[in-house]
Coordinates of C-alpha atoms and ligand atoms in Angstrom, one line a residue:
M1 CA 16.8 12.6 -4.2
V2 CA 17.6 8.8 -4.4
K3 CA 19.1 7.7 -7.7
I4 CA 16.9 4.7 -9.0
D5 CA 16.5 3.6 -12.7
W6 CA 12.8 3.5 -12.6
E7 CA 12.4 1.6 -15.9
K8 CA 14.7 -1.2 -14.5
L9 CA 12.8 -1.8 -11.3
T10 CA 11.6 -5.3 -10.7
F11 CA 9.9 -6.8 -7.7
A12 CA 13.2 -7.5 -5.8
F13 CA 13.8 -6.4 -2.2
M14 CA 15.2 -2.9 -1.9
P15 CA 15.6 -1.2 1.4
T16 CA 14.3 2.3 1.5
K17 CA 14.5 5.3 3.9
S18 CA 12.4 3.7 6.7
N19 CA 9.9 1.2 8.0
I20 CA 7.4 1.9 10.8
R21 CA 7.0 -0.6 13.8
F22 CA 4.7 -1.1 16.5
H23 CA 5.3 -3.4 19.7
Y24 CA 2.6 -5.1 21.5
A25 CA 3.2 -5.8 25.2
D26 CA 1.0 -5.9 28.3
G27 CA -2.2 -5.9 26.2
K28 CA -1.6 -2.9 24.1
W29 CA 0.1 -1.7 21.0
S30 CA 2.8 1.1 21.2
E31 CA 2.9 4.1 19.1
G32 CA 4.7 3.8 15.8
E33 CA 8.4 4.3 15.5
L34 CA 10.0 5.0 12.1
T35 CA 13.3 3.4 11.6
S36 CA 16.0 3.0 9.0
S37 CA 17.0 -0.3 10.2
Y38 CA 15.9 -3.7 8.6
D39 CA 17.3 -5.6 11.4
I40 CA 15.4 -7.1 14.4
T41 CA 16.7 -8.7 17.5
L42 CA 14.7 -11.8 18.3
S43 CA 15.1 -14.8 20.5
V44 CA 15.7 -18.1 18.7
A45 CA 13.0 -19.3 21.1
A46 CA 10.5 -16.8 19.8
N47 CA 7.1 -18.2 18.8
V48 CA 7.3 -17.2 15.2
M49 CA 10.7 -19.1 14.6
H50 CA 8.8 -22.5 15.6
Y51 CA 5.2 -22.1 15.3
G52 CA 5.0 -19.6 12.8
Q53 CA 2.5 -17.1 14.5
A54 CA 2.7 -14.7 11.7
A55 CA 0.7 -13.1 9.1
F56 CA 1.5 -10.3 6.3
E57 CA -0.2 -8.0 4.0
G58 CA 0.3 -6.5 0.6
G59 CA -0.8 -3.1 -0.8
K60 CA 0.3 -0.4 -3.0
A61 CA 0.7 3.4 -3.1
F62 CA 0.9 5.3 -6.5
R63 CA 2.3 8.6 -7.7
C64 CA -0.9 9.8 -9.4
K65 CA -1.2 12.2 -12.4
D66 CA -1.6 15.2 -10.3
G67 CA 1.8 14.4 -8.4
K68 CA 0.3 13.3 -5.2
V69 CA 0.9 10.0 -3.6
R70 CA -2.2 7.9 -2.9
A71 CA -2.5 4.4 -1.3
F72 CA -5.1 2.0 -2.7
R73 CA -7.7 0.8 -0.1
P74 CA -5.3 0.3 2.8
D75 CA -8.2 0.0 5.3
E76 CA -9.0 -3.3 3.4
N77 CA -5.5 -4.4 4.2
G78 CA -5.9 -3.4 7.7
K79 CA -9.2 -5.4 8.0
R80 CA -7.8 -8.6 6.4
L81 CA -4.6 -8.3 8.7
N82 CA -7.0 -8.4 11.6
S83 CA -8.9 -11.3 10.2
S84 CA -5.6 -13.1 10.0
A85 CA -4.8 -12.0 13.6
R86 CA -8.1 -13.5 15.0
R87 CA -7.6 -16.8 13.3
L88 CA -4.1 -17.0 14.7
L89 CA -4.8 -15.7 18.1
M90 CA -2.7 -12.5 17.6
P91 CA -3.9 -9.1 18.9
E92 CA -5.8 -7.0 16.4
F93 CA -4.5 -3.7 15.3
P94 CA -7.1 -0.8 15.1
V95 CA -7.8 -0.3 11.3
E96 CA -7.7 3.6 11.8
K97 CA -4.2 3.5 13.4
F98 CA -3.0 1.1 10.6
V99 CA -4.2 3.4 7.8
E100 CA -2.4 6.3 9.7
A101 CA 0.6 4.1 9.8
V102 CA 0.5 3.4 6.1
K103 CA 0.3 7.2 5.4
T104 CA 3.2 7.9 7.7
V105 CA 5.5 5.4 6.1
V106 CA 4.6 6.2 2.6
A107 CA 5.1 9.9 3.2
D108 CA 8.5 9.5 4.9
N109 CA 9.5 7.3 1.8
A110 CA 8.0 9.7 -0.9
E111 CA 11.2 10.0 -2.8
Y112 CA 10.9 6.2 -3.3
V113 CA 7.7 6.3 -5.1
P114 CA 8.3 5.9 -8.8
P115 CA 7.4 8.9 -10.8
Y116 CA 3.9 8.9 -12.6
G117 CA 4.3 7.4 -16.1
T118 CA 6.8 4.8 -15.3
G119 CA 4.1 2.0 -14.6
G120 CA 5.9 1.6 -11.1
S121 CA 4.5 2.0 -7.6
L122 CA 5.4 1.8 -3.9
Y123 CA 4.8 -1.7 -2.4
I124 CA 3.6 -1.9 1.1
R125 CA 4.4 -4.9 3.2
P126 CA 3.1 -5.1 6.7
V127 CA 4.2 -8.1 8.7
M128 CA 3.0 -9.2 12.4
F129 CA 4.6 -11.9 14.2
G130 CA 4.9 -13.5 17.8
T131 CA 8.1 -12.6 19.7
T132 CA 7.8 -14.1 23.1
P133 CA 10.4 -16.9 23.7
Q134 CA 8.5 -20.1 24.5
I135 CA 8.8 -23.8 23.8
G136 CA 5.3 -24.8 24.7
V137 CA 2.9 -24.3 21.9
A138 CA 0.8 -21.3 22.9
P139 CA 0.0 -18.0 21.4
S140 CA 2.8 -15.4 22.0
K141 CA 2.3 -12.5 24.6
E142 CA 4.4 -10.2 22.6
Y143 CA 4.1 -9.1 19.0
E144 CA 5.9 -6.9 16.5
L145 CA 4.0 -5.3 13.7
V146 CA 6.3 -3.8 11.0
I147 CA 5.3 -1.9 7.8
M148 CA 7.9 -1.8 5.1
V149 CA 7.8 -0.2 1.8
M150 CA 9.7 -0.7 -1.5
P151 CA 9.6 0.7 -5.0
V152 CA 8.4 -1.9 -7.6
G153 CA 8.4 -1.6 -11.4
A154 CA 5.9 -2.0 -14.1
Y155 CA 5.2 -5.7 -14.4
Y156 CA 4.6 -5.5 -18.0
K157 CA 7.2 -3.8 -20.1
G158 CA 5.9 -3.8 -23.7
G159 CA 2.6 -5.5 -23.6
I160 CA 0.9 -7.7 -21.1
K161 CA 2.2 -11.2 -21.6
P162 CA 0.1 -14.2 -20.8
V163 CA 1.6 -17.0 -18.5
D164 CA 1.0 -20.6 -18.5
A165 CA -0.4 -22.3 -15.3
L166 CA -0.1 -25.9 -14.0
V167 CA -3.0 -27.5 -11.9
A168 CA -1.6 -28.6 -8.6
R169 CA -2.3 -32.2 -8.2
D170 CA 0.6 -33.0 -5.8
F171 CA -0.4 -30.9 -2.7
D172 CA -3.2 -28.5 -1.9
R173 CA -2.7 -24.8 -1.1
A174 CA -4.8 -25.1 2.4
A175 CA -6.8 -27.6 4.4
P176 CA -10.5 -27.3 3.7
L177 CA -11.4 -25.1 6.8
G178 CA -8.0 -24.4 7.6
T179 CA -5.8 -21.2 7.1
G180 CA -6.5 -20.9 3.2
N181 CA -8.5 -17.7 3.8
I182 CA -6.0 -15.7 5.8
K183 CA -2.5 -14.2 4.7
A184 CA -0.7 -16.6 7.2
A185 CA 3.0 -17.0 6.6
G186 CA 3.0 -20.8 7.0
N187 CA 0.6 -21.2 3.9
Y188 CA 3.3 -19.8 1.6
A189 CA 6.0 -22.1 2.9
A190 CA 3.8 -25.0 2.5
S191 CA 2.8 -23.7 -1.2
L192 CA 6.6 -23.4 -2.4
L193 CA 6.9 -27.2 -3.3
S194 CA 3.7 -26.9 -5.6
S195 CA 5.0 -23.6 -7.2
K196 CA 8.3 -25.4 -7.9
H197 CA 6.7 -28.1 -9.6
A198 CA 4.7 -25.6 -11.8
H199 CA 8.2 -23.9 -12.6
D200 CA 9.7 -27.1 -13.4
N201 CA 7.2 -27.8 -16.0
N202 CA 7.7 -24.3 -17.5
C203 CA 4.5 -22.9 -15.8
A204 CA 4.7 -19.5 -14.0
V205 CA 2.1 -20.3 -11.6
A206 CA 0.2 -23.4 -9.8
L207 CA -3.6 -23.5 -9.8
F208 CA -4.9 -24.9 -6.8
L209 CA -8.2 -26.9 -6.5
D210 CA -10.5 -27.0 -3.4
P211 CA -8.6 -29.5 -1.0
A212 CA -11.8 -31.3 0.2
T213 CA -12.8 -32.8 -3.3
R214 CA -10.3 -31.3 -6.0
T215 CA -13.4 -30.7 -8.0
Y216 CA -13.5 -27.1 -8.0
I217 CA -11.0 -24.3 -8.8
D218 CA -9.7 -22.4 -5.6
E219 CA -7.0 -20.0 -6.8
F220 CA -3.5 -19.6 -7.9
G221 CA -0.5 -19.7 -5.4
T222 CA -0.7 -16.0 -4.7
S223 CA -3.6 -14.6 -6.7
N224 CA -7.3 -15.3 -7.0
F225 CA -8.8 -16.9 -10.2
L226 CA -11.1 -15.0 -12.3
A227 CA -12.5 -15.8 -16.0
I228 CA -14.7 -14.3 -18.4
D229 CA -17.3 -16.7 -19.8
K230 CA -18.9 -17.0 -23.3
N231 CA -21.6 -14.5 -22.3
G232 CA -18.9 -12.0 -21.2
N233 CA -19.8 -12.5 -17.5
Y234 CA -17.1 -12.2 -15.0
V235 CA -16.6 -15.4 -13.1
T236 CA -14.7 -16.0 -9.8
S237 CA -14.4 -18.9 -7.3
E238 CA -16.2 -19.0 -4.1
S239 CA -14.5 -21.0 -1.5
Q240 CA -13.6 -21.0 2.1
S241 CA -9.9 -21.9 1.3
I242 CA -9.0 -18.9 -0.7
L243 CA -7.6 -15.7 0.4
P244 CA -10.3 -12.8 -0.1
S245 CA -8.4 -10.7 -2.7
I246 CA -8.7 -7.0 -2.6
T247 CA -7.9 -6.8 -6.2
N248 CA -10.6 -9.2 -7.1
K249 CA -13.0 -7.5 -4.8
S250 CA -12.3 -4.1 -6.5
L251 CA -12.4 -5.8 -10.0
M252 CA -15.8 -7.2 -9.3
T253 CA -17.1 -3.6 -8.5
V254 CA -15.2 -2.3 -11.7
A255 CA -16.7 -5.1 -13.7
A256 CA -20.3 -4.3 -12.4
D257 CA -19.7 -0.6 -13.1
L258 CA -18.9 -1.5 -16.7
G259 CA -22.1 -3.5 -17.1
L260 CA -20.6 -7.0 -16.6
K261 CA -22.6 -9.6 -14.8
V262 CA -20.5 -10.7 -11.9
E263 CA -20.7 -14.4 -10.7
R264 CA -19.0 -15.4 -7.5
R265 CA -19.6 -19.0 -7.3
K266 CA -18.1 -22.6 -7.3
V267 CA -16.3 -23.1 -10.6
R268 CA -15.6 -26.8 -11.7
V269 CA -12.3 -27.7 -13.3
E270 CA -13.9 -28.7 -16.6
E271 CA -15.4 -25.2 -17.0
L272 CA -11.8 -24.1 -17.9
A273 CA -12.8 -25.5 -21.5
D274 CA -15.8 -22.9 -21.6
F275 CA -14.1 -19.6 -20.7
T276 CA -12.9 -17.2 -23.2
E277 CA -10.4 -15.5 -20.9
V278 CA -8.8 -16.5 -17.8
A279 CA -6.5 -14.7 -15.4
A280 CA -4.9 -14.3 -12.0
C281 CA -5.4 -11.2 -9.9
G282 CA -3.6 -9.7 -7.1
T283 CA -1.9 -6.4 -5.9
A284 CA 1.4 -7.2 -7.5
V285 CA 0.2 -7.5 -11.0
V286 CA -3.6 -6.5 -11.0
I287 CA -4.5 -8.8 -13.8
T288 CA -2.3 -11.6 -15.3
P289 CA -3.6 -13.3 -18.3
V290 CA -3.4 -16.9 -18.3
G291 CA -2.6 -18.4 -21.8
R292 CA -2.6 -22.1 -21.3
I293 CA -3.4 -24.4 -18.2
F294 CA -2.0 -27.9 -17.9
D295 CA -3.8 -30.6 -16.0
G296 CA -2.2 -33.9 -16.5
D297 CA -2.6 -34.8 -20.0
K298 CA -5.1 -32.1 -20.7
V299 CA -4.4 -28.5 -21.9
Y300 CA -6.7 -25.6 -21.9
D301 CA -5.5 -23.2 -24.4
Y302 CA -6.9 -19.7 -24.6
H303 CA -4.8 -18.7 -27.7
L304 CA -3.8 -15.5 -26.3
T305 CA -0.7 -13.4 -27.3
E306 CA -1.9 -10.6 -25.4
I307 CA -4.3 -9.9 -22.5
G308 CA -7.8 -10.5 -23.9
P309 CA -10.4 -7.6 -24.7
V310 CA -12.7 -7.7 -21.6
L311 CA -9.9 -8.2 -19.2
R312 CA -8.1 -5.2 -20.8
K313 CA -10.9 -3.0 -20.1
L314 CA -11.0 -4.0 -16.4
Y315 CA -7.2 -3.6 -16.2
D316 CA -7.4 -0.2 -17.8
R317 CA -10.0 1.1 -15.4
M318 CA -8.5 -0.5 -12.2
T319 CA -4.9 1.2 -12.9
G320 CA -6.8 4.4 -14.1
I321 CA -8.3 4.7 -10.8
Q322 CA -4.9 3.8 -9.0
Y323 CA -3.0 6.5 -10.9
G324 CA -5.6 9.2 -10.6
E325 CA -6.6 9.2 -14.4
V326 CA -10.1 7.9 -13.7
E327 CA -12.4 9.4 -11.2
D328 CA -12.3 7.4 -7.9
T329 CA -16.0 7.0 -7.4
H330 CA -15.9 4.6 -4.6
N331 CA -13.3 6.5 -2.6
W332 CA -10.8 3.7 -2.6
T333 CA -7.6 5.9 -2.6
V334 CA -6.1 7.4 0.3
E335 CA -3.8 10.7 0.1
C336 CA -0.5 10.1 1.8
C337 CA 1.5 13.1 0.6
Ligands
PLP1 C1 -2.3 -11.8 -1.3 C2 -2.9 -12.9 -1.9 C3 -3.9 -12.8 -2.9 C4 -4.1 -11.4 -3.7 O1 -4.8 -10.6 -2.8 P1 -4.8 -9.0 -3.1 O2 -5.4 -8.3 -1.9 O3 -5.5 -8.8 -4.3 O4 -3.4 -8.6 -3.2 C5 -4.5 -13.9 -3.5 N1 -4.2 -15.2 -3.1 C6 -3.4 -15.3 -2.2 C7 -3.1 -16.7 -1.6 C8 -2.7 -14.2 -1.5 O5 -1.8 -14.5 -0.6

């Protein structure tokens, strides 16, 4: 068994036993190969180095109450990877083959899945990129798909702490009809400066507005925006420049299951004054409550010291399904080992 202090795990990179790799050449994907190496040999002229033809994904597998390890909605990651691939002219990867690959690499790294009860999980990080050496701007002919995994710890040790957010008015996260709705590597390089600006202002996250008019709320740097309004409804942004979060999609279903009304619509920035609870949602943390949002001289303060009551219920139900404590009525989880 590997020796890991599960309680001290963070979100830092950690090599594990293996990652699985697929190579695309001559119009087809190879069979997967497990390797213990984290190195690749790549020409400095490779497409990805200059033109950033690359997309990634993020998912998780959990050690459940019954001891089994299950991945959460890996098919959704596979489908979203293909929507990124289509937009970036990369070859699609069959979703069934993707789910099998996730099962294989998770099972091979079973000893790295944090034990049930520690709040940890196995993070799954697929990345696809163009490897053909070329200087002309054109899609690559060859590609690599690597799926890595690594154990990550509970984000919240001793209570779910709210974070502050800064409305980004320096740069937008994406162009209006650009690549904001795919997990393209380049989006993240371009968002680093706004995130740094947020950090420099003691805010954990940047909140981006719609790039066309800066009137509506898009999403946080790496997570979707959601809020609970005065009537207890679940409100989340509808926009063509946000990433379709699998966590948000799942939370909307869970919210409906719990009897909440779900509103997916354009959300004006000024509405921040009317919400009772605001949060960021994504795979890494599920739900991060937002305590305050700064926008120039304006401060929206939700007077939180802990996660709010409605979001708490959603959080508990989601993590309950992921850890096999609550019945998985939607068949979201996939047994790996
Ligand atoms: C990955 C990501 C999210 C969250 O998506 P999940 O599928 O819930 O993890 C939200 N916004 C951006 C920009 C992302 O990259």
